[in-house]
Each structure stands twice: as structure tokens, then as C-alpha cells.
Protein backbone atom coordinates (compact mmCIF):
# COMPACT_ATOMS: atom_id res chain seq x y z
CA UNK A 1 -3.42 -14.28 -8.29
CA UNK A 2 -4.59 -12.66 -4.82
CA UNK A 3 -2.47 -9.84 -2.77
CA UNK A 4 -3.89 -9.88 0.68
CA UNK A 5 -1.94 -7.42 2.90
CA UNK A 6 -3.46 -7.55 6.53
CA UNK A 7 -2.20 -4.71 8.66
CA UNK A 8 -1.97 -5.47 11.89
CA UNK A 9 -1.51 -2.78 14.81
CA UNK A 10 2.22 -5.18 16.02
CA UNK A 11 3.18 -6.71 12.53
CA UNK A 12 1.40 -6.46 8.99
CA UNK A 13 1.17 -9.35 7.14
CA UNK A 14 1.71 -10.43 2.72
CA UNK A 15 -0.01 -13.50 1.56
CA UNK A 16 -0.40 -14.47 -1.87
CA UNK A 17 -2.98 -17.02 -2.78
CA UNK A 18 -0.89 -18.95 -6.24
CA UNK A 19 -4.66 -19.66 -8.46
CA UNK A 20 -3.62 -22.97 -7.57
CA UNK A 21 -4.57 -22.57 -3.82
CA UNK A 22 -1.41 -22.85 -2.68
CA UNK A 23 0.05 -20.27 0.29
CA UNK A 24 3.10 -17.44 0.38
CA UNK A 25 3.04 -15.60 3.82
CA UNK A 26 5.59 -13.38 5.45
CA UNK A 27 5.25 -10.35 8.16
CA UNK A 28 6.72 -7.12 7.36
CA UNK A 29 6.60 -5.66 10.53
CA UNK A 30 4.53 -2.70 12.00
CA UNK A 31 5.01 -0.05 9.20
CA UNK A 32 3.30 1.34 6.07
CA UNK A 33 3.41 -1.50 3.48
CA UNK A 34 4.19 0.51 0.75
CA UNK A 35 7.47 -0.63 -0.99
CA UNK A 36 4.93 -3.61 -1.47
CA UNK A 37 2.44 -2.07 -3.15
CA UNK A 38 4.43 -0.09 -5.09
CA UNK A 39 5.89 -3.53 -6.54
CA UNK A 40 2.09 -4.74 -7.37
CA UNK A 41 1.06 -0.64 -9.16
CA UNK A 42 5.04 -0.93 -11.41
CA UNK A 43 4.42 -4.90 -11.97
CA UNK A 44 0.68 -4.42 -13.24
CA UNK A 45 1.04 -1.16 -14.59
CA UNK A 46 4.48 -2.33 -17.25
CA UNK A 47 3.48 -5.59 -17.28
CA UNK A 48 6.10 -7.35 -15.44
CA UNK A 49 6.00 -10.67 -15.11
CA UNK A 50 9.81 -11.43 -13.82
CA UNK A 51 8.75 -8.90 -10.85
CA UNK A 52 8.61 -9.20 -6.93
CA UNK A 53 4.78 -10.43 -8.10
CA UNK A 54 5.32 -12.27 -11.24
CA UNK A 55 8.37 -14.82 -9.94
CA UNK A 56 5.38 -15.56 -6.66
CA UNK A 57 2.75 -15.91 -9.19
CA UNK A 58 5.43 -18.86 -10.68
CA UNK A 59 5.35 -21.21 -7.67
CA UNK A 60 8.45 -19.09 -5.99
CA UNK A 61 7.94 -17.71 -2.32
CA UNK A 62 8.84 -14.44 -0.12
CA UNK A 63 11.21 -16.29 1.12
CA UNK A 64 12.54 -17.80 -1.88
CA UNK A 65 12.71 -13.20 -3.27
CA UNK A 66 14.43 -12.57 0.38
CA UNK A 67 17.19 -15.02 -0.42
CA UNK A 68 21.04 -12.24 -1.41
CA UNK A 69 22.33 -15.67 -3.18
CA UNK A 70 19.00 -16.38 -4.74
CA UNK A 71 18.56 -12.59 -5.58
CA UNK A 72 21.95 -12.49 -7.71
CA UNK A 73 20.14 -15.22 -10.10
CA UNK A 74 17.11 -13.58 -10.57
CA UNK A 75 17.00 -11.66 -14.29
CA UNK A 76 17.70 -7.77 -15.30
CA UNK A 77 13.64 -8.26 -15.47
CA UNK A 78 13.61 -8.27 -11.34
CA UNK A 79 15.94 -5.59 -11.47
CA UNK A 80 14.26 -3.32 -13.42
CA UNK A 81 10.58 -4.40 -11.42
CA UNK A 82 12.80 -3.14 -8.20
CA UNK A 83 14.00 0.39 -9.40
CA UNK A 84 10.65 1.05 -10.29
CA UNK A 85 9.14 0.39 -7.09
CA UNK A 86 11.85 1.68 -5.34
CA UNK A 87 11.90 4.68 -7.35
CA UNK A 88 7.77 5.45 -6.78
CA UNK A 89 8.07 4.51 -3.28
CA UNK A 90 10.01 8.07 -3.25
CA UNK A 91 8.10 9.47 -5.52
CA UNK A 92 4.97 8.50 -3.08
CA UNK A 93 7.21 9.36 -0.16
CA UNK A 94 8.10 13.04 -1.65
CA UNK A 95 11.92 12.09 -1.79
CA UNK A 96 11.49 12.56 -5.53
CA UNK A 97 8.81 14.39 -8.64
CA UNK A 98 6.79 13.22 -11.44
CA UNK A 99 9.06 15.49 -13.15
CA UNK A 100 12.63 13.33 -12.10
CA UNK A 101 11.02 10.22 -11.76
CA UNK A 102 11.72 9.02 -15.63
CA UNK A 103 15.86 10.64 -15.40
CA UNK A 104 15.91 8.45 -12.18
CA UNK A 105 14.61 5.41 -13.24
CA UNK A 106 16.84 5.69 -16.43
CA UNK A 107 20.19 6.61 -15.10
CA UNK A 108 19.83 3.61 -12.86
CA UNK A 109 18.85 1.24 -15.51
CA UNK A 110 22.07 2.52 -17.13
CA UNK A 111 24.13 1.66 -14.26
CA UNK A 112 22.44 -2.32 -14.67
CA UNK A 113 22.63 -2.08 -18.60
CA UNK A 114 18.84 -3.28 -18.30
CA UNK A 115 16.09 -1.38 -21.07
CA UNK A 116 13.35 0.65 -18.54
CA UNK A 117 10.29 1.06 -19.57
CA UNK A 118 9.07 4.15 -22.47
CA UNK A 119 7.55 5.94 -20.10
CA UNK A 120 6.26 9.28 -20.76
CA UNK A 121 5.18 12.14 -17.74
CA UNK A 122 1.59 10.94 -18.25
CA UNK A 123 2.30 7.28 -17.15
CA UNK A 124 4.73 8.61 -13.95
CA UNK A 125 1.14 10.75 -13.50
CA UNK A 126 -1.06 7.68 -13.62
CA UNK A 127 1.58 5.17 -11.21
CA UNK A 128 1.74 8.16 -8.98
CA UNK A 129 -2.38 7.93 -8.59
CA UNK A 130 -2.60 3.99 -8.67
CA UNK A 131 0.51 4.73 -5.67
CA UNK A 132 -1.39 7.27 -4.00
CA UNK A 133 -4.98 5.51 -3.82
CA UNK A 134 -3.27 2.29 -2.67
CA UNK A 135 -1.84 3.79 0.56
CA UNK A 136 -4.82 5.68 1.07
CA UNK A 137 -6.70 3.29 1.27
CA UNK A 138 -4.30 0.89 3.36
CA UNK A 139 -4.20 4.31 6.13
CA UNK A 140 -8.18 4.16 6.31
CA UNK A 141 -7.98 0.59 7.05
CA UNK A 142 -9.02 -1.13 10.89
CA UNK A 143 -6.65 -3.64 12.76
CA UNK A 144 -6.46 -6.74 11.32
CA UNK A 145 -9.19 -5.59 8.60
CA UNK A 146 -7.21 -6.31 4.58
CA UNK A 147 -6.34 -4.76 1.62
CA UNK A 148 -6.58 -7.90 -1.31
CA UNK A 149 -5.42 -7.04 -4.65
CA UNK A 150 -5.73 -9.42 -7.76
CA UNK A 151 -2.21 -9.68 -9.93
């Protein structure tokens, strides 16, 4: 599946183009799409098939995954993807450190009875580096340019 994030000074656009050619798309607003990029990094790195992009790849729409009633029905791997993405985004913003990442993920997954992936400090450094690189690429884009990612 191709993930396209189009930079627009007024409203960034996230589109996912599935292998069958079907598309789901949504306006993100003018802010950096860090959370969407964080999902891409953690779901790709940890091989999550039931996270945000995995669910879209399987046929759900972005709107489906924004519906509170549908969100309640998602499995533990979807919640794990959210926890990992949120903590990676916090790491990228400087709200937490590389050394804190694993313990924060373990604490949050334990509160929800979710098994976290086995992680070492080297894994956290790799995902942070990937995330930082995507953020750098995004900042270098001009208006109406796009970031394309393959999931």
C-alpha cells in the first residue's frame, strides 16, 4: 500500500492507495503529520498488521478508524500501535528520552493488559532515527509536494 502525505499550507492530506487501487483519504489540517509518520515507523519496524495502516490496508477507511464506536472494537495490536506511535511522537518532540521510551511503553501496555514487543535500546534508537528522517524530509517539502511511503 502506498501512503501519500501531501503538504499544503492550509490542510495537509493523508491518502492511502491499496494494491487493488482503492483509496481512502482525509484532510489533516496544517500541522505536521508527525503522528501519522510515527504510526508508519512503528508499524513497519515491529511488523504490526493490525495497527492503523494495517487496518487500512485490509480495507478499513480512515473515517472508520476515526469512529469512536469502531475504535472500541479494535484488537490489542491496534492499541499497541497507538501506544508505540504516541510514545515515538513524544520522543521526537523531546517530551521523553530514548532511555525512557521502553519503560513508558511497558507501563502503558501493562495498564491495558497488552504484551509490548521485545525492545532493546538499539531498537528505540533505530525507530527514532527513522522518525527523525521522515520529519526532516517533511520539513524540506514545498507546498503541494508529497511524502510517499510504502507499507
